[in-house]
């Protein structure tokens, strides 16, 4: 198979076929990092709020870097950005809770963005490990930190699930920089 390069950009071009449009392969460096981020945004994810106890009250963080990892033992993972102002708190937290948001909980996101009100505007309580939790999530996973791994500009935090709860509803979805809903197929 012959690979062509664009004369202006030096980027590889995939060969054309009758069944596919021409593709341009981009190297994810320098000026192409925004394009890389946009390409990653094509993958729809759920939306979570990860919570931990803090010295001055409960702390929450909106994250879509969440995934199941193992059934036995029951493990999940999420990955906070090292550049986050709360990174040190999350990386050192022995326990945390991951709340999977439903479509009707999109209003909670603004509470946990930079400068948001956090828990001051929502009803919450604490689990047995003193982690702040709020009711009515589509799912919640109460976890103990199991391991951490380098993930470049993020830290991969693996949590051992101590207990979980499930709710009802449709998941809140994030894709291409926007929040939306999920429509089940036939």
PDB file of N, CA and C in Angstrom, residues 10 24 27 42 44 52 60 70 73 76 80 83 100 126 128 142 149 153 156 166 172 184:
ATOM      1  N   UNK A  10       2.790  18.053   5.123  1.00  0.00           N
ATOM      2  CA  UNK A  10       3.627  16.897   5.433  1.00  0.00           C
ATOM      3  C   UNK A  10       2.840  15.775   6.095  1.00  0.00           C
ATOM      4  N   UNK A  24      -7.009  11.904   6.142  1.00  0.00           N
ATOM      5  CA  UNK A  24      -5.732  12.550   6.356  1.00  0.00           C
ATOM      6  C   UNK A  24      -5.269  12.186   7.758  1.00  0.00           C
ATOM      7  N   UNK A  27      -0.412  13.938  12.866  1.00  0.00           N
ATOM      8  CA  UNK A  27       0.455  13.632  13.998  1.00  0.00           C
ATOM      9  C   UNK A  27       0.061  14.577  15.136  1.00  0.00           C
ATOM     10  N   UNK A  42     -15.052  13.201  19.527  1.00  0.00           N
ATOM     11  CA  UNK A  42     -16.002  12.440  18.716  1.00  0.00           C
ATOM     12  C   UNK A  42     -16.495  11.188  19.451  1.00  0.00           C
ATOM     13  N   UNK A  44     -18.310   9.770  22.388  1.00  0.00           N
ATOM     14  CA  UNK A  44     -19.266  10.199  23.409  1.00  0.00           C
ATOM     15  C   UNK A  44     -18.974   9.489  24.728  1.00  0.00           C
ATOM     16  N   UNK A  52     -14.889  13.940  47.144  1.00  0.00           N
ATOM     17  CA  UNK A  52     -14.007  13.553  48.246  1.00  0.00           C
ATOM     18  C   UNK A  52     -14.287  14.485  49.426  1.00  0.00           C
ATOM     19  N   UNK A  60     -16.148  18.467  44.983  1.00  0.00           N
ATOM     20  CA  UNK A  60     -16.641  17.734  43.824  1.00  0.00           C
ATOM     21  C   UNK A  60     -15.947  18.193  42.558  1.00  0.00           C
ATOM     22  N   UNK A  70     -12.441  -3.682  36.003  1.00  0.00           N
ATOM     23  CA  UNK A  70     -12.379  -5.106  36.346  1.00  0.00           C
ATOM     24  C   UNK A  70     -13.619  -5.506  37.132  1.00  0.00           C
ATOM     25  N   UNK A  73     -11.087  -8.269  40.930  1.00  0.00           N
ATOM     26  CA  UNK A  73     -11.880  -7.503  41.894  1.00  0.00           C
ATOM     27  C   UNK A  73     -12.636  -6.371  41.192  1.00  0.00           C
ATOM     28  N   UNK A  76     -12.784   0.388  39.094  1.00  0.00           N
ATOM     29  CA  UNK A  76     -13.098   1.424  38.115  1.00  0.00           C
ATOM     30  C   UNK A  76     -11.875   2.327  38.020  1.00  0.00           C
ATOM     31  N   UNK A  80      -7.874  12.492  36.814  1.00  0.00           N
ATOM     32  CA  UNK A  80      -7.854  13.955  36.951  1.00  0.00           C
ATOM     33  C   UNK A  80      -6.627  14.562  36.270  1.00  0.00           C
ATOM     34  N   UNK A  83      -2.981  19.547  35.982  1.00  0.00           N
ATOM     35  CA  UNK A  83      -3.059  21.010  36.028  1.00  0.00           C
ATOM     36  C   UNK A  83      -4.230  21.514  36.882  1.00  0.00           C
ATOM     37  N   UNK A 100     -22.556   8.940  38.551  1.00  0.00           N
ATOM     38  CA  UNK A 100     -22.872   8.975  37.125  1.00  0.00           C
ATOM     39  C   UNK A 100     -24.169   9.765  36.977  1.00  0.00           C
ATOM     40  N   UNK A 126     -22.989  12.049  53.905  1.00  0.00           N
ATOM     41  CA  UNK A 126     -21.685  11.386  53.812  1.00  0.00           C
ATOM     42  C   UNK A 126     -21.847   9.877  53.964  1.00  0.00           C
ATOM     43  N   UNK A 128     -20.038   5.959  54.749  1.00  0.00           N
ATOM     44  CA  UNK A 128     -19.302   5.420  55.900  1.00  0.00           C
ATOM     45  C   UNK A 128     -17.846   5.874  55.938  1.00  0.00           C
ATOM     46  N   UNK A 142     -18.930   3.946  45.470  1.00  0.00           N
ATOM     47  CA  UNK A 142     -18.123   4.347  46.626  1.00  0.00           C
ATOM     48  C   UNK A 142     -16.839   3.521  46.566  1.00  0.00           C
ATOM     49  N   UNK A 149      -1.494   5.432  38.460  1.00  0.00           N
ATOM     50  CA  UNK A 149      -0.550   5.205  37.370  1.00  0.00           C
ATOM     51  C   UNK A 149      -0.342   6.505  36.609  1.00  0.00           C
ATOM     52  N   UNK A 153      -0.306  13.994  31.209  1.00  0.00           N
ATOM     53  CA  UNK A 153      -0.764  15.187  31.922  1.00  0.00           C
ATOM     54  C   UNK A 153      -1.955  14.896  32.841  1.00  0.00           C
ATOM     55  N   UNK A 156      -3.922   8.435  36.427  1.00  0.00           N
ATOM     56  CA  UNK A 156      -4.954   7.404  36.382  1.00  0.00           C
ATOM     57  C   UNK A 156      -5.148   6.886  37.804  1.00  0.00           C
ATOM     58  N   UNK A 166     -27.750   2.156  42.244  1.00  0.00           N
ATOM     59  CA  UNK A 166     -28.223   2.511  40.911  1.00  0.00           C
ATOM     60  C   UNK A 166     -29.560   3.228  41.012  1.00  0.00           C
ATOM     61  N   UNK A 172     -26.672  11.184  31.051  1.00  0.00           N
ATOM     62  CA  UNK A 172     -26.219  12.433  30.470  1.00  0.00           C
ATOM     63  C   UNK A 172     -24.984  12.097  29.642  1.00  0.00           C
ATOM     64  N   UNK A 184     -32.163   5.491  22.858  1.00  0.00           N
ATOM     65  CA  UNK A 184     -31.928   4.067  22.597  1.00  0.00           C
ATOM     66  C   UNK A 184     -32.332   3.685  21.185  1.00  0.00           C
TER      67      UNK A 184
END
